[in-house]
Short mmCIF file of C-alpha atoms in Angstrom, two decimals:
data_model
loop_
_atom_site.label_atom_id
_atom_site.label_comp_id
_atom_site.label_asym_id
_atom_site.label_seq_id
_atom_site.Cartn_x
_atom_site.Cartn_y
_atom_site.Cartn_z
CA VAL U 1 -4.21 -25.97 41.48
CA ILE U 2 -1.07 -25.09 43.41
CA PRO U 3 0.59 -22.02 41.87
CA GLU U 4 4.14 -22.71 40.85
CA PRO U 5 6.81 -20.25 42.01
CA PRO U 6 8.18 -17.98 39.31
CA ILE U 7 11.32 -19.36 37.74
CA ASP U 8 13.37 -16.25 38.25
CA ALA U 9 12.61 -15.01 41.70
CA PRO U 10 14.34 -11.77 42.65
CA PRO U 11 17.28 -12.26 45.01
CA ALA U 12 16.76 -11.54 48.66
CA PHE U 13 17.92 -7.92 48.73
CA SER U 14 16.05 -4.74 48.40
CA VAL U 15 15.42 -4.14 44.71
CA ALA U 16 11.95 -3.38 43.43
CA ASN U 17 10.57 -6.07 41.18
CA ASP U 18 10.33 -3.80 38.22
CA GLU U 19 13.84 -2.59 38.64
CA TYR U 20 15.07 -6.13 39.12
CA ALA U 21 13.43 -7.22 35.87
CA ARG U 22 14.96 -4.37 33.95
CA LEU U 23 18.40 -4.96 35.46
CA ARG U 24 18.20 -8.58 34.60
CA ARG U 25 17.27 -7.74 31.08
CA ARG U 26 20.23 -5.45 30.83
CA LEU U 27 22.48 -8.21 31.95
CA ILE U 28 20.97 -10.65 29.55
CA MET U 29 21.46 -8.18 26.72
CA PHE U 30 25.10 -7.74 27.78
CA PHE U 31 25.73 -11.49 27.63
CA GLU U 32 23.74 -11.96 24.50
CA ARG U 33 25.82 -9.42 22.66
CA ARG U 34 28.89 -11.37 23.61
CA GLY U 35 27.44 -14.56 22.30
CA CYS U 36 27.25 -16.39 25.59
CA VAL U 37 25.46 -19.70 25.70
CA ALA U 38 23.13 -19.16 28.59
CA PRO U 39 22.79 -15.43 29.22
CA ASP U 40 19.95 -16.01 31.73
CA ASN U 41 22.13 -18.14 33.94
CA LEU U 42 24.93 -15.63 33.74
CA ALA U 43 22.60 -12.82 34.72
CA ASP U 44 21.42 -14.84 37.68
CA ASP U 45 25.05 -15.46 38.55
CA CYS U 46 25.58 -11.67 38.64
CA PHE U 47 22.67 -11.24 41.05
CA ALA U 48 24.02 -14.04 43.23
CA ARG U 49 27.35 -12.22 43.47
CA LEU U 50 25.58 -8.96 44.19
CA ALA U 51 23.60 -10.61 46.95
CA ALA U 52 26.79 -12.14 48.38
CA SER U 53 28.57 -8.80 48.41
CA THR U 54 25.69 -6.98 50.04
CA LYS U 55 25.07 -9.68 52.67
CA SER U 56 27.09 -7.76 55.22
CA GLY U 57 24.86 -4.73 54.82
CA TRP U 58 27.13 -2.88 52.50
CA ARG U 59 25.45 -1.06 49.61
CA PRO U 60 27.10 0.15 46.41
CA ASP U 61 26.79 3.87 45.62
CA ASN U 62 25.44 3.07 42.22
CA LEU U 63 23.79 -0.35 41.92
CA ARG U 64 23.73 -0.32 38.14
CA THR U 65 27.35 0.60 37.65
CA TYR U 66 28.30 -1.96 40.23
CA LEU U 67 26.28 -4.65 38.49
CA PHE U 68 27.88 -3.68 35.25
CA GLY U 69 31.24 -4.31 36.82
CA ILE U 70 30.10 -7.70 38.10
CA ALA U 71 28.82 -8.56 34.64
CA GLY U 72 32.29 -7.82 33.21
CA ASN U 73 33.92 -10.15 35.72
CA VAL U 74 31.34 -12.87 35.14
CA TYR U 75 31.97 -12.65 31.43
CA LEU U 76 35.77 -12.91 31.88
CA GLU U 77 35.29 -16.05 33.97
CA TYR U 78 32.91 -17.40 31.38
CA MET U 79 35.50 -16.90 28.70
CA ARG U 80 38.00 -18.91 30.65
CA SER U 81 35.46 -21.69 31.25
CA PRO U 82 35.31 -24.75 28.96
CA GLY U 83 32.47 -25.29 26.51
CA ARG U 84 31.90 -21.65 25.82
CA SER U 85 30.73 -21.36 22.27
CA TRP U 86 27.92 -20.00 20.24
CA GLU U 87 24.66 -21.57 20.83
CA GLU U 88 23.78 -24.10 18.17
CA LEU U 89 21.14 -22.43 16.12
CA PRO U 90 18.21 -24.50 15.08
CA GLU U 91 18.20 -25.02 11.33
CA ASN U 92 16.44 -22.32 9.38
CA VAL U 93 15.57 -20.36 12.44
CA ALA U 94 13.88 -17.74 10.33
CA ARG U 95 11.66 -20.25 8.57
CA ASP U 96 8.12 -21.18 9.39
CA SER U 97 7.54 -24.20 11.52
CA ASP U 98 4.79 -26.73 10.94
CA SER U 99 4.77 -28.05 14.45
CA PRO U 100 1.45 -28.10 16.42
CA ALA U 101 2.92 -25.38 18.68
CA ALA U 102 3.59 -23.20 15.66
CA GLU U 103 0.11 -23.87 14.38
CA ASP U 104 -1.26 -22.84 17.82
CA SER U 105 0.73 -19.66 17.78
CA ARG U 106 -0.51 -18.79 14.30
CA TRP U 107 -4.07 -19.45 15.40
CA ILE U 108 -3.60 -17.23 18.44
CA ALA U 109 -2.04 -14.49 16.39
CA ARG U 110 -5.03 -14.58 14.04
CA ALA U 111 -7.38 -14.28 16.97
CA VAL U 112 -5.39 -11.36 18.37
CA ILE U 113 -5.43 -9.59 14.97
CA ASP U 114 -9.18 -9.96 14.83
CA THR U 115 -9.46 -7.63 17.83
CA LEU U 116 -8.04 -4.76 15.82
CA SER U 117 -10.34 -1.98 14.67
CA PRO U 118 -10.61 -1.51 10.89
CA GLU U 119 -8.42 1.64 11.11
CA GLU U 120 -5.77 -0.16 13.15
CA ARG U 121 -5.81 -3.12 10.76
CA GLU U 122 -5.46 -0.75 7.85
CA LEU U 123 -2.45 0.82 9.53
CA MET U 124 -0.74 -2.49 10.17
CA GLU U 125 -1.46 -3.67 6.69
CA ALA U 126 0.07 -0.53 5.25
CA HIS U 127 3.09 -1.22 7.48
CA TYR U 128 3.57 -4.95 6.87
CA LEU U 129 1.83 -5.67 3.59
CA ASP U 130 2.33 -2.52 1.59
CA LYS U 131 5.66 -1.86 3.33
CA LEU U 132 5.18 1.84 3.28
CA SER U 133 8.02 3.95 4.60
CA TRP U 134 7.52 5.71 7.90
CA LYS U 135 7.29 9.05 6.08
CA LYS U 136 4.54 7.94 3.74
CA LEU U 137 2.70 6.22 6.52
CA ALA U 138 2.95 9.31 8.65
CA ASP U 139 1.79 11.60 5.90
CA GLY U 140 -1.17 9.33 5.20
CA PHE U 141 -2.32 9.50 8.80
CA GLY U 142 -1.40 13.11 9.36
CA LEU U 143 1.28 12.39 11.92
CA THR U 144 5.00 13.02 12.23
CA ASP U 145 7.46 10.23 11.52
CA ALA U 146 8.19 9.85 15.23
CA GLY U 147 4.47 9.95 16.09
CA MET U 148 3.78 7.24 13.55
CA ARG U 149 6.62 5.10 14.89
CA VAL U 150 5.27 5.39 18.36
CA LYS U 151 1.75 4.59 17.18
CA VAL U 152 2.87 1.45 15.33
CA MET U 153 5.08 0.48 18.23
CA ARG U 154 2.24 0.74 20.75
CA LEU U 155 -0.10 -1.13 18.55
CA ARG U 156 2.49 -3.89 17.97
CA ASN U 157 3.29 -4.08 21.67
CA ARG U 158 -0.38 -4.36 22.49
CA LEU U 159 -0.74 -7.21 20.01
CA LEU U 160 2.38 -8.91 21.35
CA GLU U 161 1.12 -8.57 24.90
CA ASP U 162 -2.26 -10.08 24.00
CA TYR U 163 -0.53 -12.72 21.99
CA GLY U 164 1.78 -13.57 24.90
CA ASP U 165 -1.15 -13.71 27.33
CA GLN U 166 -3.14 -16.01 25.16
CA LEU U 167 -0.11 -18.17 24.45
CA ASN U 168 0.50 -18.48 28.19
CA SER U 169 -3.12 -19.32 28.87
CA ILE U 170 -2.96 -22.04 26.24
CA GLY U 171 0.33 -23.29 27.72
CA LEU U 172 -1.19 -23.45 31.15
CA LYS U 173 -4.22 -25.24 29.80
CA ARG U 174 -1.99 -27.65 27.97
CA LYS U 175 0.04 -28.22 31.08
CA ALA U 176 -3.11 -28.87 33.11
CA THR U 177 -4.31 -31.30 30.43
CA ASP U 178 -1.00 -33.10 30.45
CA ARG U 179 -1.17 -33.43 34.25
CA SER U 180 -4.69 -34.71 34.13
CA VAL U 181 -3.67 -37.20 31.50
CA ARG U 182 -0.84 -38.36 33.70
CA VAL U 183 -3.13 -38.62 36.72
CA ASP U 184 -5.63 -40.59 34.78
CA GLY U 185 -2.91 -42.91 33.56
CA LEU U 186 -1.74 -43.80 37.02
CA MET P 1 23.89 10.38 32.12
CA SER P 2 22.78 13.24 29.89
CA THR P 3 20.93 12.70 26.67
CA GLY P 4 23.69 14.27 24.64
CA ARG P 5 26.10 11.47 25.51
CA LEU P 6 23.84 8.65 24.54
CA PRO P 7 25.04 6.57 21.59
CA ASP P 8 23.09 7.20 18.42
CA ASP P 9 20.59 4.78 16.97
CA SER P 10 22.84 3.51 14.20
CA LEU P 11 25.51 2.53 16.72
CA LEU P 12 22.95 0.79 18.96
CA ARG P 13 21.72 -1.05 15.89
CA LEU P 14 25.20 -2.27 15.03
CA TYR P 15 25.62 -3.32 18.65
CA LEU P 16 22.48 -5.43 18.57
CA LEU P 17 23.44 -7.01 15.27
CA GLY P 18 26.71 -8.13 16.83
CA LYS P 19 28.84 -6.06 14.54
CA ARG P 20 32.52 -5.95 15.47
CA MET P 21 33.41 -2.67 17.17
CA GLU P 22 36.15 -1.16 19.27
CA GLU P 23 36.15 -2.43 22.86
CA VAL P 24 35.96 1.15 24.04
CA GLU P 25 32.89 1.87 21.92
CA GLN P 26 31.18 -1.31 23.08
CA ASP P 27 31.98 -0.48 26.70
CA ARG P 28 30.52 2.99 26.23
CA ILE P 29 27.30 1.61 24.84
CA GLU P 30 26.94 -0.95 27.59
CA ARG P 31 27.69 1.51 30.30
CA SER P 32 25.10 3.80 28.78
CA TYR P 33 22.24 1.38 28.80
CA PHE P 34 23.17 0.12 32.27
CA GLU P 35 23.10 3.65 33.68
CA SER P 36 20.50 5.29 31.54
CA ASP P 37 16.87 4.20 31.37
CA GLU P 38 16.42 6.27 28.30
CA CYS P 39 19.22 4.48 26.49
CA PHE P 40 17.96 1.07 27.60
CA ASP P 41 14.43 1.79 26.47
CA ARG P 42 15.79 2.99 23.15
CA LEU P 43 17.75 -0.17 22.76
CA LEU P 44 14.63 -2.27 23.35
CA GLU P 45 12.78 -0.24 20.73
CA ILE P 46 15.57 -0.72 18.27
CA GLU P 47 15.44 -4.47 18.93
CA ASP P 48 11.80 -4.50 17.92
CA ASP P 49 12.52 -2.28 14.98
CA LEU P 50 15.16 -4.66 13.80
CA ILE P 51 12.80 -7.59 13.96
CA ASP P 52 10.08 -5.57 12.30
CA THR P 53 12.39 -4.47 9.52
CA TYR P 54 13.64 -8.00 8.99
CA ILE P 55 10.10 -9.27 8.72
CA ARG P 56 9.27 -6.60 6.22
CA GLY P 57 12.38 -7.47 4.21
CA GLY P 58 13.92 -4.06 4.83
CA LEU P 59 17.42 -5.11 6.06
CA SER P 60 20.43 -4.93 3.74
CA PRO P 61 21.96 -8.30 2.81
CA GLU P 62 24.78 -7.80 5.23
CA GLU P 63 22.47 -6.84 8.05
CA ARG P 64 20.20 -9.79 7.27
CA VAL P 65 23.15 -12.17 7.64
CA GLN P 66 24.10 -10.53 10.91
CA PHE P 67 20.55 -10.68 12.09
CA GLU P 68 20.18 -14.36 11.36
CA ARG P 69 23.60 -15.36 12.66
CA HIS P 70 23.98 -13.18 15.68
CA PHE P 71 20.67 -11.57 16.66
CA LEU P 72 18.55 -14.68 16.39
CA ALA P 73 21.13 -16.69 18.21
CA ALA P 74 19.73 -15.34 21.44
CA GLY P 75 16.72 -17.29 22.60
CA ARG P 76 14.98 -14.20 23.90
CA HIS P 77 15.32 -12.59 20.47
CA ARG P 78 14.02 -15.71 18.76
CA GLU P 79 10.95 -15.78 20.97
CA ARG P 80 10.24 -12.15 20.24
CA TYR P 81 10.84 -12.64 16.56
CA GLU P 82 8.52 -15.60 16.38
CA ALA P 83 5.73 -13.75 18.18
CA MET P 84 6.17 -10.76 15.88
CA ARG P 85 6.32 -12.88 12.81
CA ALA P 86 3.18 -14.82 13.80
CA ILE P 87 1.33 -11.50 14.14
CA ALA P 88 2.79 -9.93 11.04
CA ALA P 89 2.03 -13.07 8.92
CA ASN P 90 -1.65 -12.41 9.39
CA PHE P 91 -1.32 -9.19 7.47
CA PHE P 92 0.33 -10.61 4.39
CA ARG P 93 -0.01 -14.37 4.19
CA ASP P 94 -2.38 -16.50 6.26
CA GLY P 95 -5.52 -14.67 6.83
CA PRO P 96 -7.72 -13.75 3.88
CA ARG P 97 -7.65 -10.05 3.32
CA PRO P 98 -10.91 -8.35 4.07
CA ARG P 99 -12.71 -7.40 0.90
CA HIS P 100 -12.47 -3.74 0.25
CA SER P 101 -14.72 -1.90 -2.08
CA ARG P 102 -13.08 -0.04 -4.97
CA LEU P 103 -14.05 3.20 -3.25
CA SER P 104 -12.33 2.25 -0.05
CA GLY P 105 -9.28 1.22 -2.06
CA ILE P 106 -9.11 4.67 -3.61
CA ARG P 107 -9.61 6.18 -0.26
CA ALA P 108 -6.88 4.10 1.24
CA PHE P 109 -4.58 5.06 -1.63
CA LEU P 110 -5.32 8.73 -1.11
CA VAL P 111 -4.84 8.45 2.61
CA MET P 112 -1.41 7.00 2.06
CA GLN P 113 -0.22 9.94 -0.01
CA SER P 114 1.46 13.07 1.29
CA SER P 115 -0.72 16.16 1.67
CA ALA P 116 1.12 17.87 -1.24
CA ALA P 117 0.55 14.84 -3.44
CA ARG P 118 -3.07 14.78 -2.48
CA ALA P 119 -3.49 18.46 -3.28
CA ALA P 120 -1.77 17.90 -6.68
CA MET P 121 -3.96 14.94 -7.38
CA ALA P 122 -7.07 16.93 -6.41
CA VAL P 123 -6.12 19.74 -8.84
CA LEU P 124 -5.35 17.20 -11.56
CA GLY P 125 -8.61 15.43 -10.89
CA ILE P 126 -10.62 18.62 -11.13
CA GLY P 127 -8.81 19.58 -14.34
CA ALA P 128 -9.51 16.12 -15.77
CA ILE P 129 -13.19 16.38 -14.87
CA VAL P 130 -13.51 19.83 -16.45
CA ALA P 131 -11.69 18.68 -19.60
CA LEU P 132 -13.86 15.60 -19.81
CA GLY P 133 -16.95 17.73 -19.35
CA LEU P 134 -15.87 20.06 -22.19
CA LEU P 135 -15.06 17.18 -24.46
CA GLY P 136 -18.34 15.58 -23.62
CA ALA P 137 -20.30 18.75 -24.40
CA ARG P 138 -18.44 19.17 -27.66
CA TYR P 139 -19.06 15.58 -28.53
CA ALA P 140 -22.71 15.88 -27.75
CA ARG P 141 -22.97 18.99 -29.92
CA LEU P 142 -21.24 17.28 -32.78
CA SER P 143 -23.41 14.26 -32.40
CA THR P 144 -26.53 16.42 -32.50
CA GLU P 145 -25.29 18.23 -35.58
CA LYS P 146 -24.46 14.97 -37.23
CA ALA P 147 -27.85 13.56 -36.36
CA ASN P 148 -29.56 16.64 -37.72
CA ALA P 149 -27.56 16.49 -40.92
CA SER P 150 -28.27 12.81 -41.28
CA ALA P 151 -31.97 13.43 -40.70
CA LEU P 152 -31.84 16.20 -43.23
CA ALA P 153 -30.02 14.04 -45.74
CA ALA P 154 -32.38 11.21 -45.06
CA SER P 155 -35.36 13.40 -45.57
CA SER P 156 -33.83 14.71 -48.79
CA ARG P 157 -33.27 11.18 -50.12
CA LEU P 158 -36.87 10.61 -50.73
CA ALA P 159 -37.95 8.74 -53.78
CA PRO P 160 -38.45 10.97 -56.74
CA ALA P 161 -41.90 12.17 -56.78
CA ARG P 162 -43.47 11.25 -60.03
CA GLY P 163 -45.97 13.40 -61.76
CA GLU P 164 -45.41 16.28 -59.51
CA LEU P 165 -44.16 19.39 -61.05
CA ALA P 166 -44.25 22.44 -59.04
CA PHE P 167 -44.06 24.81 -61.86
CA ALA P 168 -46.18 25.22 -64.79
CA LEU P 169 -44.72 25.11 -68.26
CA ALA P 170 -47.34 25.99 -70.60
CA PRO P 171 -47.22 23.94 -73.81
CA GLY P 172 -46.36 26.03 -76.67
CA LEU P 173 -44.79 28.70 -74.54
CA LEU P 174 -41.39 27.20 -73.76
CA ARG P 175 -39.10 24.79 -75.48
CA SER P 176 -35.80 23.28 -74.72
CA ASN P 177 -33.29 23.03 -77.51
CA SER P 178 -30.54 21.30 -75.54
CA ARG P 179 -29.06 19.27 -78.35
CA ARG P 180 -27.73 21.95 -80.58
CA ALA P 181 -28.17 25.60 -80.79
CA GLY P 182 -31.24 25.62 -78.67
CA PRO P 183 -31.39 25.80 -74.93
CA ARG P 184 -29.27 23.31 -73.09
CA VAL P 185 -30.65 21.06 -70.47
CA ALA P 186 -32.97 23.22 -68.61
CA CYS P 187 -33.90 20.94 -65.87
CA ALA P 188 -32.82 17.72 -64.22
CA ALA P 189 -33.60 15.86 -61.13
CA PRO P 190 -32.41 17.54 -57.93
CA GLU P 191 -29.14 16.89 -56.24
CA ASP P 192 -28.64 15.56 -52.71
CA ASP P 193 -29.46 18.87 -51.19
CA GLY P 194 -32.94 18.36 -52.53
CA VAL P 195 -33.11 21.75 -54.19
CA THR P 196 -33.79 21.93 -57.78
CA THR P 197 -33.60 25.11 -59.57
CA VAL P 198 -35.20 25.42 -62.84
CA SER P 199 -34.07 28.42 -64.72
CA ALA P 200 -35.24 29.82 -67.90
CA VAL P 201 -33.62 32.74 -69.52
CA ARG P 202 -35.29 34.60 -72.13
CA GLY P 203 -33.94 33.73 -75.49
CA ARG P 204 -35.42 36.81 -76.73
CA PRO P 205 -36.41 39.96 -74.94
CA GLU P 206 -40.11 39.25 -75.41
CA HIS P 207 -39.82 35.84 -73.64
CA ARG P 208 -40.62 35.76 -70.01
CA ALA P 209 -37.71 35.11 -67.63
CA TRP P 210 -38.64 32.23 -65.42
CA ARG P 211 -36.92 30.88 -62.40
CA ARG P 212 -38.12 28.68 -59.64
CA GLY P 213 -36.82 26.64 -56.80
CA ALA P 214 -38.55 23.41 -56.33
CA SER P 215 -39.24 21.85 -53.02
CA PRO P 216 -37.06 18.80 -52.41
CA GLY P 217 -39.94 16.88 -51.17
CA ARG P 218 -41.66 17.27 -54.44
CA PHE P 219 -38.73 16.52 -56.75
CA GLY P 220 -36.72 14.01 -54.71
CA ALA P 221 -33.09 13.03 -55.04
CA GLY P 222 -31.27 13.05 -58.33
CA ARG P 223 -29.03 15.21 -60.35
CA ARG P 224 -29.00 18.90 -60.23
CA CYS P 225 -31.02 20.83 -62.57
CA GLY P 226 -28.37 22.43 -64.75
CA GLY P 227 -27.87 26.14 -64.84
CA SER P 228 -29.65 28.34 -67.10
CA SER P 229 -31.22 27.36 -70.30
CA ASN P 230 -32.34 29.27 -73.30
CA LEU P 231 -35.81 28.41 -73.81
CA SER P 232 -37.64 29.29 -76.89
CA GLN P 233 -41.13 29.44 -77.73
CA SER P 234 -42.35 26.17 -78.98
CA SER P 235 -45.58 24.44 -79.24
CA ASP P 236 -44.35 21.39 -77.29
CA GLY P 237 -41.66 23.01 -75.12
CA GLY P 238 -43.41 21.95 -71.98
CA THR P 239 -43.49 18.33 -72.95
CA ARG P 240 -39.81 18.17 -73.77
CA LEU P 241 -38.86 19.79 -70.52
CA ARG P 242 -40.83 17.23 -68.69
CA ARG P 243 -38.94 14.52 -70.41
CA LEU P 244 -35.60 15.98 -69.44
CA ILE P 245 -36.41 15.86 -65.80
CA GLY P 246 -37.65 12.37 -66.12
CA TRP P 247 -41.17 13.34 -65.55
CA ASP P 248 -43.40 10.83 -67.20
CA GLY P 249 -46.62 12.17 -66.17
CA ASP P 250 -49.41 12.33 -68.51
#
């Protein structure tokens, strides 16, 4: 299997991968807030301009502030461009889907939930099912409100991470299966 | 950027929900999260909090509309939302809830209460247990007394013993003259308490005063032997007295 290159490779200037990812996310957030159609593309556009301006060896004093300025310019140009409009939302975006992919994701989520300890499960049930306030939840577990928020957030992020990993692995498997089907069909 | 200048959470929340705000305000928020890692991390947390609150149905109607129209318009937000919803759904919809024993349910309920509420509940619980104990003891005592009284009453309601007279009335010595001027009813069957008192008062000084309590077991249930009677000397007094108490012995 030949590994595919990542879709969003960092530009060819010296920014650490982690910092690049966070800067990109900031830019995406910036364009999302303004209702831009393709915030990812606009973020990449910002990096392309940054790369162009630093090609000569010049470096901005503050990369983030500089990038923020670039984002503002990119947005102004975007506003002048044709076809800028809100992205068409799929119907009932907040509703459940019955597609096979949605069924897969539910199955994966269930598998991820099964890895919780009884105490963790109890906590998440109290949070989602019983809809207890942060204060009640914190009192029940002998923590402060902030401590409880952090605990739930970490637990949720762990679940989301596992969920994402498993979803990716299934996606890769599915992609491999599709390829083999195509090869077989040749 | 110093922490003191960071926009507060409510402002960041409005920003994420796409609420209209002054250009200057929006610029300040954006500059903050571009320059400050702390502000950016906080914004990411609020993003997740918003999704989480939406899933739990905790957003106001206005916020919900903003969330669905603006926040979910971003593909990245939609992906995050779908992942979080898939996970959250397992806690309240799809997966069967694990069976909890009643005890664990009580424990869970107690665990969810504040420490003050738990202390109050503990005091109330102890009070209730003590009160129940006292009531139970009282009830047991009353039951015992009632049972004893019933047993006593039952034992007193024996069939009248026939031909058993605990006292001796010598024929010719005593006589009842209940009808008229003579002695009134001198004796009758015992009452429920089972005690029959047969009294004889001397009609004349030379007559012997006679009084006796009869055992309930021997007389059985019936009417009380009435008060005192003037008994006079008669040749068949004993026989008549026996008739009055229903004694049909020999």
